[in-house]
Amino acid sequence: MIVILKSDTPAIEVTRISLDISRQWDVKVEKSIGQRTVILGMIGDTADADPRRIQNSSPWIEQVLRVRKPFKRVSREFRHGEASTVSVPTPEGTVHFGEAYPVVIVAGPCSVESEAMIVETAQRVKAAGARFLRGGAYKPRTSPYSFQGHGESALEMLDAARRATGLGIITEVMDTADLEGVAAVADVLQIGARNMQNFSLLKKVGAQNKPILLKRGPAATIDDWLMAAEYILAAGNPNVILCERGLRTFDRKYTRNILDLSAVPVLRSLTHLPIMVDPSHGTGESKFVPVMAKAALCAGADSLMIEVHPDPAKALSDGPQCLTPDGFDTLMKTLNALAAAENRGLEPASDGTHLICSSRLLLTVSPSQLERLLTSPTFALLYEKLSQQLSTAAADWLERSLAQVVSGQSKRHLLTAFSAASRKVGKADLQVTPADAQRVDSLSPGWVFPHWSVDQAARTLLLLGIPADQEQTVQMLFDNADVGELIALYQSLPLLPNSKSYCAQAVNGVRSSMTTVFNAIALRNPYPADYFDQSAWNQMVLKALFEDSPLFLIEGLDRRANPELARMLSDYAHERWAANRPVSPELWRPVGPFAEADIVADLERVLNQPDPVQQQAAALACAHSPAAQRLLNDRPDLRQRVQSGQLTWESFGESFGNSGKEKFNVE
Amino acid sequence: MLSNDMWVIDPHIHMSARTTYDYLVMREFGVVALIEPAFWLGQPRTSAGTFKDYFSSLVGWERFRAGQFGIRHYCTISLNPKEANNAEIADDVIDLLPLYACKEGVLAIGEVGYDDMTEAEDKYFRIQLELAKELDKLVLVHTPHRNKKAGTTRSMDVCLEQGIDPAQVIIDHANEETVEEILDRGFWCAFSIYPNTKMGNERMVEIVRRYGHQRIFIDSAADWGMSDPLAVPKTAQLMLEHGIPEEQVRAVCYGNALAAYGQSGEFKEEDWLNPAPVDQRQLYSGSSVLRGQVPAVEAVTDSLVIQ
């Protein structure tokens, strides 16, 4: 029997209801947390339990249902229709088996023959896109005189292949006595078809932590198979993958077994567990494997297991059903295209440099969304830089988070991923080469990011991944942001779709008393020059002076200069002079082109100050001023330096003291 | 009067209620990091929106403000016990918590616990303990000022009932009457040095003498009341003067808070000793102070002239 709780049930209520039910009906209560609801499963004798009484015991209970199937924990009803996921950590990140994830490819030989052979096979199948290596150490053979597997020494060879390639390992455990040794190497333990109903083995693997691949017995009904899985779950291990591998029937003339592909949709309706198909055993003939692999993918399998041998003719076991590595390469290309067409994608090898094109993003992304991302050169560039710089674990996190954000399935996920970015990817400075800077210039003139850190870049990618119909969540991010998030948000503005719509937000951001947030908008950001109206622009420039922020880092400072700003700046200079406070020499930069009457007098005053820095600033301003140029007649030395290009506002800004190169990460 | 050559952490202080001048002086007297637990503002709030802005200021403005003075600012997030009694808004505030609890520098869920020990307080205390478990967060428990002994016992009972590891829980505002039970049950035991209503620091010296320095640390709990933002450095000095060994003083005023909250993975000595370059650019102006230069505070205190 299962108890479905309302979606907003407080955690404390969940605990209370579980305790009540367990006490009152003398059953064990198992909690499973789905995306939408919490479900309490009652395990034990529930014949006397009265659904109506349970229903009335708390207003938080949505529904009480009897699970009528003989299998309980594995049934789909037990999770109220929601699929489960088996997540397996591998040396190259966690791989997820399940309906909501891309198809995982498992490949390798029937049995491990030598270290060189298994490592070579592993390298080939990894390059083609497999995430797991299969290979038997202990082999169940029909005849006691056939090759029985290399046993313990084969485990060491598998371990060597794991270390050499980073692939996860799936291998069979035949005997409870070998369990510990096999589990030390395997990432997933396989229970072979012949052992499907070895109940003492099932109980043992159920009592340990490694995920289990449960192959279907050659003559097992679906109910037999699910009851076998129930044994494993009942013993405490929820991570079971079911693998269809063909049935023994009356006709063995042309294929070794009959691959029961209808089991895939049938299982889908009966159980929440992930489903794998093994077309190699299913047909026993390598020439039939590719087409049945394709069919299995289309039938909805979550994973495929394909036997690959470097030289099938010399294989010690199952040679006739093994693909060659070349044959596997070709099959993988077809499967990739097919997975994309099925809107599913293949779980890609975690090779950072190809992430951008990886089919993982195809998962649940519509073609237009995908196109938007892939054609965005800024997205591509940032992704590439991060892929080069991040650790495997961090890159894997980012990739998964992006896939989830792009799919638009969970707003909560975006919010938490955005917050967690600095913790997950770290805060190192983004390493940018001069070539990157050039590329940026051609991609998005005025956009600069040499001062970014990796967490800022990761946050920008997450923002760019937000689907077009969810743009309102950007506002939520602004509303709840911490300092680092605000900085990333404002610096990303020029890159966002519908950039212009955030203008009021940015103008408001300029009012921030957090200097660094102000700087994120005002400095090295083309956004204000592109979108602020004159009054907001002028306030921003003035505030930059108040905050001691270097003006030469303001994008579009010359382009957006205007007479009103010149007047405001001149007034400000007079105020500072009156208070006997220093005036930033950069103040005169936007003033020059609009200098008239009184302002020309200001420039003359500055030109005659003893400080050479002030004099240089005045000279630069005069050079850009039709009305004040004549003042330079008395200063031929300065005029010459301006005219020769030795003295420019940029070089000047960088060299005079207040900018603090270190503070602003100026190269 | 005070020497400032010892670094201290104030693991409980409500800076939103303090002035910028306090930051200056605190840094002058060796406070390198502080933790600001979410609490109430002296009068009841009337909408959940004001909580949101308050939480935002804890992870935004206050963190920035502290960083300007070379102090690293961290916080804890919660619906406080007093306002758990406001049924109108409590649930909405609970919904806000996950949005903030995972942000950078949020070390724990807290202050949670009891004020009047009402049913509503109990409910929201437990809900927040569940949240802490779900998000793998530490817990900071405020023990009530009235009926303290019973309230402290019950707070710990509830933490254990909810399946929280005592090593992940800081029980704050302890006193002579509660210290023994807190330590015996394996929780962290924090004392708030706060004039008149909480601990005095001469009493604190006696506590350390009697109970040692394991799992004990002190804070100021300074807020908008008659409190002292220098309570931690002053108590450190007093302990030294009373002959408490220096390593014990360091543990009680720095090391233990670091160990307790360091379990979050968000609170590391490196944050103030060797901050990430991006933090130095954006958040934290502390490095120059730590390199031994003279803080600006003397200029402020010694001169009549304001420029």
GROMACS .gro file of N, CA, C and O in nm, chain B residues 227-279:
model
  212
  894SER      N    1   2.496   4.623   2.421
  894SER     CA    2   2.587   4.509   2.402
  894SER      C    3   2.722   4.561   2.355
  894SER      O    4   2.738   4.680   2.332
  895ASP      N    5   2.819   4.472   2.340
  895ASP     CA    6   2.955   4.518   2.314
  895ASP      C    7   3.020   4.439   2.199
  895ASP      O    8   3.048   4.320   2.213
  896PRO      N    9   3.044   4.505   2.087
  896PRO     CA   10   3.103   4.434   1.972
  896PRO      C   11   3.247   4.391   1.998
  896PRO      O   12   3.303   4.315   1.919
  897LEU      N   13   3.306   4.441   2.106
  897LEU     CA   14   3.443   4.399   2.138
  897LEU      C   15   3.444   4.290   2.246
  897LEU      O   16   3.548   4.261   2.304
  898ALA      N   17   3.328   4.230   2.271
  898ALA     CA   18   3.320   4.133   2.381
  898ALA      C   19   3.421   4.019   2.366
  898ALA      O   20   3.481   3.976   2.463
  899VAL      N   21   3.442   3.972   2.242
  899VAL     CA   22   3.533   3.859   2.227
  899VAL      C   23   3.679   3.900   2.254
  899VAL      O   24   3.746   3.838   2.338
  900PRO      N   25   3.730   4.005   2.186
  900PRO     CA   26   3.868   4.042   2.220
  900PRO      C   27   3.887   4.084   2.365
  900PRO      O   28   3.991   4.053   2.425
  901LYS      N   29   3.786   4.149   2.424
  901LYS     CA   30   3.801   4.189   2.564
  901LYS      C   31   3.809   4.065   2.654
  901LYS      O   32   3.888   4.060   2.747
  902THR      N   33   3.726   3.967   2.624
  902THR     CA   34   3.727   3.846   2.707
  902THR      C   35   3.858   3.769   2.689
  902THR      O   36   3.911   3.712   2.784
  903ALA      N   37   3.908   3.771   2.565
  903ALA     CA   38   4.037   3.705   2.540
  903ALA      C   39   4.144   3.766   2.631
  903ALA      O   40   4.221   3.696   2.698
  904GLN      N   41   4.143   3.900   2.635
  904GLN     CA   42   4.241   3.971   2.716
  904GLN      C   43   4.225   3.937   2.865
  904GLN      O   44   4.321   3.908   2.935
  905LEU      N   45   4.099   3.936   2.909
  905LEU     CA   46   4.071   3.908   3.049
  905LEU      C   47   4.117   3.767   3.087
  905LEU      O   48   4.174   3.745   3.194
  906MET      N   49   4.094   3.674   2.996
  906MET     CA   50   4.136   3.536   3.023
  906MET      C   51   4.288   3.528   3.037
  906MET      O   52   4.339   3.462   3.127
  907LEU      N   53   4.358   3.597   2.947
  907LEU     CA   54   4.504   3.596   2.955
  907LEU      C   55   4.550   3.654   3.088
  907LEU      O   56   4.637   3.600   3.155
  908GLU      N   57   4.485   3.767   3.124
  908GLU     CA   58   4.523   3.832   3.250
  908GLU      C   59   4.497   3.743   3.370
  908GLU      O   60   4.565   3.752   3.471
  909HIS      N   61   4.397   3.658   3.360
  909HIS     CA   62   4.366   3.567   3.472
  909HIS      C   63   4.441   3.436   3.462
  909HIS      O   64   4.406   3.339   3.529
  910GLY      N   65   4.537   3.432   3.373
  910GLY     CA   66   4.625   3.317   3.371
  910GLY      C   67   4.574   3.195   3.295
  910GLY      O   68   4.627   3.085   3.309
  911ILE      N   69   4.471   3.213   3.213
  911ILE     CA   70   4.430   3.101   3.127
  911ILE      C   71   4.539   3.087   3.020
  911ILE      O   72   4.579   3.186   2.959
  912PRO      N   73   4.588   2.965   2.997
  912PRO     CA   74   4.697   2.949   2.898
  912PRO      C   75   4.655   3.000   2.760
  912PRO      O   76   4.540   2.984   2.720
  913GLU      N   77   4.752   3.058   2.690
  913GLU     CA   78   4.722   3.125   2.564
  913GLU      C   79   4.655   3.031   2.464
  913GLU      O   80   4.563   3.069   2.393
  914GLU      N   81   4.702   2.905   2.460
  914GLU     CA   82   4.644   2.817   2.357
  914GLU      C   83   4.495   2.790   2.385
  914GLU      O   84   4.415   2.774   2.295
  915GLN      N   85   4.459   2.792   2.515
  915GLN     CA   86   4.317   2.773   2.549
  915GLN      C   87   4.236   2.895   2.510
  915GLN      O   88   4.123   2.884   2.462
  916VAL      N   89   4.296   3.013   2.530
  916VAL     CA   90   4.226   3.136   2.493
  916VAL      C   91   4.204   3.137   2.342
  916VAL      O   92   4.096   3.170   2.292
  917ARG      N   93   4.307   3.099   2.268
  917ARG     CA   94   4.293   3.094   2.122
  917ARG      C   95   4.183   2.997   2.080
  917ARG      O   96   4.108   3.022   1.986
  918ALA      N   97   4.175   2.886   2.148
  918ALA     CA   98   4.073   2.787   2.112
  918ALA      C   99   3.933   2.844   2.136
  918ALA      O  100   3.846   2.836   2.050
  919VAL      N  101   3.914   2.908   2.250
  919VAL     CA  102   3.782   2.955   2.289
  919VAL      C  103   3.739   3.079   2.208
  919VAL      O  104   3.621   3.102   2.186
  920CYS      N  105   3.839   3.156   2.163
  920CYS     CA  106   3.807   3.282   2.095
  920CYS      C  107   3.829   3.275   1.944
  920CYS      O  108   3.806   3.373   1.873
  921TYR      N  109   3.878   3.162   1.895
  921TYR     CA  110   3.910   3.157   1.752
  921TYR      C  111   3.896   3.013   1.699
  921TYR      O  112   3.809   2.982   1.619
  922GLY      N  113   3.980   2.925   1.751
  922GLY     CA  114   3.993   2.792   1.692
  922GLY      C  115   3.867   2.707   1.696
  922GLY      O  116   3.835   2.638   1.599
  923ASN      N  117   3.796   2.712   1.810
  923ASN     CA  118   3.679   2.624   1.821
  923ASN      C  119   3.564   2.668   1.732
  923ASN      O  120   3.496   2.585   1.672
  924ALA      N  121   3.544   2.798   1.720
  924ALA     CA  122   3.440   2.848   1.629
  924ALA      C  123   3.477   2.809   1.486
  924ALA      O  124   3.391   2.769   1.407
  925LEU      N  125   3.605   2.817   1.457
  925LEU     CA  126   3.652   2.780   1.323
  925LEU      C  127   3.627   2.631   1.297
  925LEU      O  128   3.581   2.591   1.191
  926ALA      N  129   3.653   2.550   1.400
  926ALA     CA  130   3.633   2.406   1.383
  926ALA      C  131   3.485   2.373   1.370
  926ALA      O  132   3.445   2.293   1.285
  927ALA      N  133   3.403   2.436   1.455
  927ALA     CA  134   3.259   2.405   1.454
  927ALA      C  135   3.198   2.445   1.320
  927ALA      O  136   3.137   2.365   1.251
  928TYR      N  137   3.215   2.571   1.283
  928TYR     CA  138   3.152   2.619   1.160
  928TYR      C  139   3.229   2.576   1.035
  928TYR      O  140   3.175   2.576   0.926
  929GLY      N  141   3.357   2.541   1.056
  929GLY     CA  142   3.437   2.493   0.943
  929GLY      C  143   3.380   2.364   0.884
  929GLY      O  144   3.405   2.331   0.769
  930GLN      N  145   3.302   2.292   0.964
  930GLN     CA  146   3.239   2.169   0.914
  930GLN      C  147   3.151   2.196   0.793
  930GLN      O  148   3.120   2.105   0.717
  931SER      N  149   3.109   2.321   0.777
  931SER     CA  150   3.023   2.354   0.664
  931SER      C  151   3.101   2.351   0.533
  931SER      O  152   3.043   2.350   0.426
  932GLY      N  153   3.235   2.354   0.542
  932GLY     CA  154   3.316   2.364   0.421
  932GLY      C  155   3.318   2.505   0.364
  932GLY      O  156   3.379   2.534   0.263
  933GLU      N  157   3.249   2.597   0.432
  933GLU     CA  158   3.233   2.733   0.380
  933GLU      C  159   3.313   2.834   0.463
  933GLU      O  160   3.302   2.953   0.441
  934PHE      N  161   3.386   2.785   0.561
  934PHE     CA  162   3.445   2.875   0.659
  934PHE      C  163   3.587   2.827   0.683
  934PHE      O  164   3.610   2.731   0.756
  935LYS      N  165   3.683   2.891   0.613
  935LYS     CA  166   3.820   2.842   0.616
  935LYS      C  167   3.915   2.956   0.649
  935LYS      O  168   3.894   3.069   0.604
  936GLU      N  169   4.019   2.925   0.723
  936GLU     CA  170   4.119   3.026   0.755
  936GLU      C  171   4.172   3.092   0.628
  936GLU      O  172   4.204   3.210   0.624
  937GLU      N  173   4.180   3.010   0.526
  937GLU     CA  174   4.233   3.060   0.399
  937GLU      C  175   4.152   3.179   0.347
  937GLU      O  176   4.203   3.264   0.275
  938ASP      N  177   4.022   3.185   0.383
  938ASP     CA  178   3.938   3.295   0.336
  938ASP      C  179   3.997   3.431   0.373
  938ASP      O  180   3.981   3.528   0.301
  939TRP      N  181   4.058   3.438   0.491
  939TRP     CA  182   4.116   3.568   0.529
  939TRP      C  183   4.268   3.570   0.517
  939TRP      O  184   4.329   3.674   0.508
  940LEU      N  185   4.331   3.452   0.516
  940LEU     CA  186   4.477   3.451   0.502
  940LEU      C  187   4.519   3.462   0.357
  940LEU      O  188   4.617   3.527   0.323
  941ASN      N  189   4.444   3.395   0.271
  941ASN     CA  190   4.486   3.387   0.131
  941ASN      C  191   4.364   3.383   0.041
  941ASN      O  192   4.337   3.284  -0.024
  942PRO      N  193   4.288   3.493   0.039
  942PRO     CA  194   4.162   3.491  -0.035
  942PRO      C  195   4.185   3.479  -0.186
  942PRO      O  196   4.290   3.518  -0.236
  943ALA      N  197   4.085   3.422  -0.255
  943ALA     CA  198   4.093   3.412  -0.401
  943ALA      C  199   4.107   3.552  -0.460
  943ALA      O  200   4.053   3.647  -0.406
  944PRO      N  201   4.182   3.562  -0.570
  944PRO     CA  202   4.203   3.695  -0.630
  944PRO      C  203   4.072   3.767  -0.659
  944PRO      O  204   4.061   3.887  -0.638
  945VAL      N  205   3.973   3.691  -0.703
  945VAL     CA  206   3.847   3.758  -0.736
  945VAL      C  207   3.783   3.815  -0.609
  945VAL      O  208   3.721   3.922  -0.612
  946ASP      N  209   3.801   3.750  -0.495
  946ASP     CA  210   3.750   3.805  -0.370
  946ASP      C  211   3.823   3.933  -0.333
  946ASP      O  212   3.765   4.027  -0.282
   0.00000   0.00000   0.00000
